[in-house]
């Protein structure tokens, strides 16, 4: 269970309302969260009317990326949709569900061939709900220089009634093989001390290893995050998925995660700008 935040942070609800629960990290494809330092193929973004016949699209198209590599003609689709649920005793205002999907198609044959499909969701939530892609995270790279592109995509998810971090996932594919980093972003983790004007809260770590997170928790004895049993905000729980991944691809993914979390942290700090110092 996520820790509750102190009253001062909750007082910021008017400035940082989540009545529109679109994850704060979401941005346009041109948004910058430091691209991985590696080359990749030229990308063309398609409109829905430009999608090839034979590809399946559920929900609203968020982005469509097309590129050429050693495997031929490729298409990555990202889509999202929401559903309203029934009114229940647990959800007197009605529950809500948020869904997202991603699919990689290889084109050029008699019909598109789907290489992989990703579905994720937050279902039957009685509070603020969201599942949305962070378009600043989407990358098509060639980490190992073999002419075959790898894809990275990120998204945020939440079901909450307070100001607290979103679950964040960075999903990497090399062909059909998936590697994932799963953790928390930096939304809602800091508050500004009224006397000093300094930000207070769990630090943004550059090292998300188990040892580094454990050491940080031990130094945060008076914080609710010291007893958390999952990732610290801005960190992933584990990089075990990358144990068998190419070293170059793992490096790209970890660097990209940290760049995205720096961006998330900066956005949250910037939300206090109207309050002055």
Short mmCIF file of C-alpha atoms in Angstrom, two decimals, residues 20-277:
data_model
loop_
_atom_site.label_atom_id
_atom_site.label_comp_id
_atom_site.label_asym_id
_atom_site.label_seq_id
_atom_site.Cartn_x
_atom_site.Cartn_y
_atom_site.Cartn_z
CA UNK A 20 -8.23 15.01 -14.80
CA UNK A 21 -6.02 12.00 -14.09
CA UNK A 22 -3.84 12.09 -17.20
CA UNK A 23 -0.40 11.01 -15.99
CA UNK A 24 1.77 14.11 -15.69
CA UNK A 25 4.70 12.59 -17.53
CA UNK A 26 2.76 12.34 -20.78
CA UNK A 27 4.00 14.61 -23.52
CA UNK A 28 4.09 15.01 -27.26
CA UNK A 29 6.44 12.91 -29.37
CA UNK A 30 8.70 15.94 -29.64
CA UNK A 31 8.99 16.34 -25.87
CA UNK A 32 12.48 15.92 -24.52
CA UNK A 33 13.45 13.48 -21.83
CA UNK A 34 16.97 12.93 -23.15
CA UNK A 35 17.09 10.39 -25.94
CA UNK A 36 19.27 7.33 -25.38
CA UNK A 37 22.74 7.96 -26.77
CA UNK A 38 22.42 5.56 -29.69
CA UNK A 39 21.39 5.71 -33.32
CA UNK A 40 18.21 4.38 -34.82
CA UNK A 41 16.23 4.34 -38.07
CA UNK A 42 14.32 7.30 -39.45
CA UNK A 43 10.81 7.41 -38.00
CA UNK A 44 7.58 8.57 -39.63
CA UNK A 45 4.51 9.25 -37.48
CA UNK A 46 1.26 8.18 -39.12
CA UNK A 47 -2.28 9.44 -38.76
CA UNK A 48 -5.08 6.93 -38.27
CA UNK A 49 -6.17 7.44 -41.87
CA UNK A 50 -2.68 6.39 -42.99
CA UNK A 51 -2.62 3.04 -41.18
CA UNK A 52 -2.17 0.04 -43.49
CA UNK A 53 -5.13 -2.26 -44.03
CA UNK A 54 -5.09 -5.32 -41.81
CA UNK A 55 -3.73 -3.81 -38.60
CA UNK A 56 -5.99 -3.99 -35.55
CA UNK A 57 -6.64 -0.86 -33.51
CA UNK A 58 -8.65 -0.81 -30.30
CA UNK A 59 -9.47 2.45 -28.61
CA UNK A 60 -8.06 5.84 -29.55
CA UNK A 61 -4.82 6.01 -31.51
CA UNK A 62 -2.18 7.83 -29.48
CA UNK A 63 0.76 7.38 -31.83
CA UNK A 64 1.82 5.28 -34.81
CA UNK A 65 5.48 4.98 -35.76
CA UNK A 66 6.76 3.46 -39.00
CA UNK A 67 10.37 2.65 -39.87
CA UNK A 68 12.58 0.47 -42.02
CA UNK A 69 15.34 -1.79 -40.70
CA UNK A 70 17.04 -5.09 -41.56
CA UNK A 71 13.77 -6.91 -40.82
CA UNK A 72 11.85 -4.81 -43.32
CA UNK A 73 8.93 -2.41 -42.87
CA UNK A 74 7.76 -1.94 -39.26
CA UNK A 75 4.84 -0.27 -37.50
CA UNK A 76 4.36 0.45 -33.78
CA UNK A 77 0.83 1.33 -32.63
CA UNK A 78 -0.07 2.90 -29.27
CA UNK A 79 -3.70 3.27 -28.18
CA UNK A 80 -5.75 4.07 -25.06
CA UNK A 81 -9.39 3.94 -23.96
CA UNK A 82 -11.54 4.30 -20.84
CA UNK A 83 -14.70 2.59 -19.66
CA UNK A 84 -17.28 3.58 -17.07
CA UNK A 85 -18.30 0.90 -14.57
CA UNK A 86 -21.33 0.27 -12.39
CA UNK A 87 -22.27 2.10 -9.21
CA UNK A 88 -21.57 -0.14 -6.22
CA UNK A 89 -21.38 0.22 -2.44
CA UNK A 90 -17.59 0.40 -2.73
CA UNK A 91 -17.82 2.91 -5.60
CA UNK A 92 -20.97 5.04 -5.03
CA UNK A 93 -19.94 7.42 -7.81
CA UNK A 94 -19.30 4.53 -10.17
CA UNK A 95 -16.09 2.73 -10.97
CA UNK A 96 -13.87 3.48 -13.92
CA UNK A 97 -11.32 1.51 -15.89
CA UNK A 98 -8.44 2.70 -18.06
CA UNK A 99 -6.77 0.59 -20.74
CA UNK A 100 -3.83 0.86 -23.09
CA UNK A 101 -2.36 -1.31 -25.82
CA UNK A 102 0.76 -1.41 -27.96
CA UNK A 103 1.50 -3.61 -30.95
CA UNK A 104 4.44 -4.07 -33.32
CA UNK A 105 3.57 -5.10 -36.86
CA UNK A 106 5.87 -6.19 -39.64
CA UNK A 107 4.55 -5.07 -43.00
CA UNK A 108 5.32 -5.99 -46.58
CA UNK A 109 3.70 -9.41 -46.81
CA UNK A 110 0.25 -10.37 -47.98
CA UNK A 111 -1.04 -8.93 -44.71
CA UNK A 112 0.54 -7.30 -41.64
CA UNK A 113 2.14 -9.76 -39.21
CA UNK A 114 1.89 -8.87 -35.55
CA UNK A 115 5.23 -9.47 -33.84
CA UNK A 116 3.99 -8.72 -30.32
CA UNK A 117 1.04 -7.27 -28.42
CA UNK A 118 1.07 -5.49 -25.06
CA UNK A 119 -2.08 -4.86 -23.00
CA UNK A 120 -2.27 -3.23 -19.58
CA UNK A 121 -5.05 -1.68 -17.52
CA UNK A 122 -6.37 -0.34 -14.24
CA UNK A 123 -9.84 -1.77 -13.73
CA UNK A 124 -12.85 -1.10 -11.49
CA UNK A 125 -11.32 1.93 -9.77
CA UNK A 126 -13.58 4.02 -7.55
CA UNK A 127 -11.15 6.95 -7.45
CA UNK A 128 -9.08 8.83 -10.03
CA UNK A 129 -7.92 6.35 -12.65
CA UNK A 130 -5.44 6.59 -15.50
CA UNK A 131 -3.43 4.43 -17.85
CA UNK A 132 -1.62 6.52 -20.42
CA UNK A 133 1.48 6.43 -22.56
CA UNK A 134 4.33 8.84 -21.91
CA UNK A 135 5.07 9.80 -25.49
CA UNK A 136 8.35 11.43 -24.50
CA UNK A 137 9.55 7.91 -23.61
CA UNK A 138 8.94 6.28 -27.00
CA UNK A 139 12.17 5.40 -28.81
CA UNK A 140 13.19 3.23 -31.76
CA UNK A 141 16.92 2.52 -31.46
CA UNK A 142 19.60 0.16 -32.71
CA UNK A 143 21.51 -0.38 -29.48
CA UNK A 144 23.80 -3.14 -30.70
CA UNK A 145 24.28 -1.87 -34.25
CA UNK A 146 23.01 -5.03 -35.95
CA UNK A 147 20.59 -3.18 -38.21
CA UNK A 148 17.53 -4.45 -36.33
CA UNK A 149 15.75 -1.84 -34.26
CA UNK A 150 14.67 -2.17 -30.65
CA UNK A 151 11.71 -0.25 -29.23
CA UNK A 152 11.24 1.45 -25.87
CA UNK A 153 7.90 2.76 -24.62
CA UNK A 154 6.81 4.11 -21.26
CA UNK A 155 3.48 4.57 -19.57
CA UNK A 156 1.94 5.57 -16.23
CA UNK A 157 -0.93 4.01 -14.30
CA UNK A 158 -2.84 4.93 -11.17
CA UNK A 159 -5.97 4.41 -9.09
CA UNK A 160 -5.79 6.81 -6.19
CA UNK A 161 -7.64 9.40 -4.13
CA UNK A 162 -4.57 11.34 -3.03
CA UNK A 163 -1.49 13.03 -4.47
CA UNK A 164 0.98 10.19 -4.87
CA UNK A 165 3.34 8.70 -7.45
CA UNK A 166 2.05 6.85 -10.46
CA UNK A 167 3.18 3.36 -11.29
CA UNK A 168 5.59 3.75 -14.20
CA UNK A 169 6.68 1.07 -16.66
CA UNK A 170 9.39 1.26 -19.30
CA UNK A 171 8.97 -1.62 -21.75
CA UNK A 172 11.76 -2.57 -24.15
CA UNK A 173 11.44 -5.03 -27.02
CA UNK A 174 14.19 -6.64 -29.09
CA UNK A 175 12.21 -8.49 -31.69
CA UNK A 176 9.48 -10.32 -29.78
CA UNK A 177 11.56 -10.46 -26.59
CA UNK A 178 10.28 -8.13 -23.86
CA UNK A 179 12.33 -6.54 -21.07
CA UNK A 180 10.62 -4.37 -18.45
CA UNK A 181 11.49 -1.86 -15.74
CA UNK A 182 8.60 -1.30 -13.31
CA UNK A 183 8.59 1.31 -10.57
CA UNK A 184 7.23 4.69 -9.50
CA UNK A 185 7.54 8.14 -11.01
CA UNK A 186 8.16 11.38 -9.05
CA UNK A 187 4.65 12.82 -9.04
CA UNK A 188 3.65 14.12 -5.61
CA UNK A 189 6.72 12.97 -3.66
CA UNK A 190 8.11 16.38 -2.61
CA UNK A 191 6.69 19.29 -0.67
CA UNK A 192 8.20 22.68 0.03
CA UNK A 193 9.16 23.56 3.59
CA UNK A 194 7.33 26.77 4.58
CA UNK A 195 10.27 28.16 6.54
CA UNK A 196 13.24 27.30 4.36
CA UNK A 197 11.58 27.07 0.96
CA UNK A 198 13.54 23.88 0.35
CA UNK A 199 11.99 20.75 -1.12
CA UNK A 200 11.54 17.87 1.31
CA UNK A 201 10.97 14.24 0.42
CA UNK A 202 12.65 11.10 -0.87
CA UNK A 203 15.67 11.87 -3.07
CA UNK A 204 15.86 11.03 -6.75
CA UNK A 205 18.48 8.29 -6.93
CA UNK A 206 20.98 7.88 -9.76
CA UNK A 207 21.50 4.27 -8.66
CA UNK A 208 18.34 2.17 -8.34
CA UNK A 209 20.07 -1.04 -7.29
CA UNK A 210 18.53 -2.95 -4.40
CA UNK A 211 21.48 -2.03 -2.19
CA UNK A 212 21.22 1.68 -2.99
CA UNK A 213 17.47 1.78 -2.30
CA UNK A 214 17.92 -0.12 0.96
CA UNK A 215 20.64 2.26 2.09
CA UNK A 216 18.46 5.26 1.26
CA UNK A 217 15.54 3.86 3.25
CA UNK A 218 17.78 3.37 6.27
CA UNK A 219 18.64 7.08 6.15
CA UNK A 220 14.94 8.02 5.94
CA UNK A 221 13.88 6.61 9.31
CA UNK A 222 11.26 9.30 9.93
CA UNK A 223 9.74 9.02 6.46
CA UNK A 224 6.80 6.86 5.47
CA UNK A 225 8.93 5.72 2.55
CA UNK A 226 11.43 4.09 4.91
CA UNK A 227 9.05 1.15 5.39
CA UNK A 228 7.88 0.89 1.78
CA UNK A 229 8.26 -2.59 0.37
CA UNK A 230 8.47 -1.55 -3.29
CA UNK A 231 10.58 0.84 -5.35
CA UNK A 232 11.39 4.32 -4.10
CA UNK A 233 9.84 7.11 -6.22
CA UNK A 234 11.93 7.55 -9.35
CA UNK A 235 13.31 4.02 -9.21
CA UNK A 236 12.41 0.66 -10.68
CA UNK A 237 11.85 -2.33 -8.45
CA UNK A 238 14.37 -4.53 -10.24
CA UNK A 239 16.32 -4.82 -13.48
CA UNK A 240 16.17 -8.64 -13.38
CA UNK A 241 14.32 -8.72 -16.72
CA UNK A 242 17.53 -7.53 -18.36
CA UNK A 243 19.71 -10.33 -16.96
CA UNK A 244 19.85 -12.02 -20.37
CA UNK A 245 19.51 -8.86 -22.46
CA UNK A 246 22.34 -7.55 -24.65
CA UNK A 247 24.56 -5.31 -22.52
CA UNK A 248 24.19 -2.35 -24.88
CA UNK A 249 20.39 -2.56 -24.76
CA UNK A 250 20.34 -2.77 -20.97
CA UNK A 251 22.54 0.32 -20.76
CA UNK A 252 20.23 2.24 -23.09
CA UNK A 253 17.13 1.25 -21.09
CA UNK A 254 18.63 2.16 -17.70
CA UNK A 255 19.92 5.50 -18.98
CA UNK A 256 16.53 6.24 -20.49
CA UNK A 257 14.72 5.39 -17.25
CA UNK A 258 16.86 7.82 -15.26
CA UNK A 259 16.41 10.58 -17.86
CA UNK A 260 12.63 10.12 -17.73
CA UNK A 261 12.60 10.27 -13.94
CA UNK A 262 14.69 13.45 -13.95
CA UNK A 263 12.06 14.91 -16.25
CA UNK A 264 9.25 13.69 -13.95
CA UNK A 265 10.99 15.21 -10.93
CA UNK A 266 11.51 18.53 -12.70
CA UNK A 267 7.84 18.69 -13.74
CA UNK A 268 6.68 18.15 -10.16
CA UNK A 269 9.06 20.81 -8.81
CA UNK A 270 7.87 23.22 -11.49
CA UNK A 271 4.28 22.80 -10.28
CA UNK A 272 5.27 24.81 -7.18
CA UNK A 273 6.50 27.80 -9.18
CA UNK A 274 3.29 29.79 -8.67
CA UNK A 275 3.82 29.59 -4.89
CA UNK A 276 7.09 31.52 -5.01
CA UNK A 277 10.00 30.76 -2.71
#
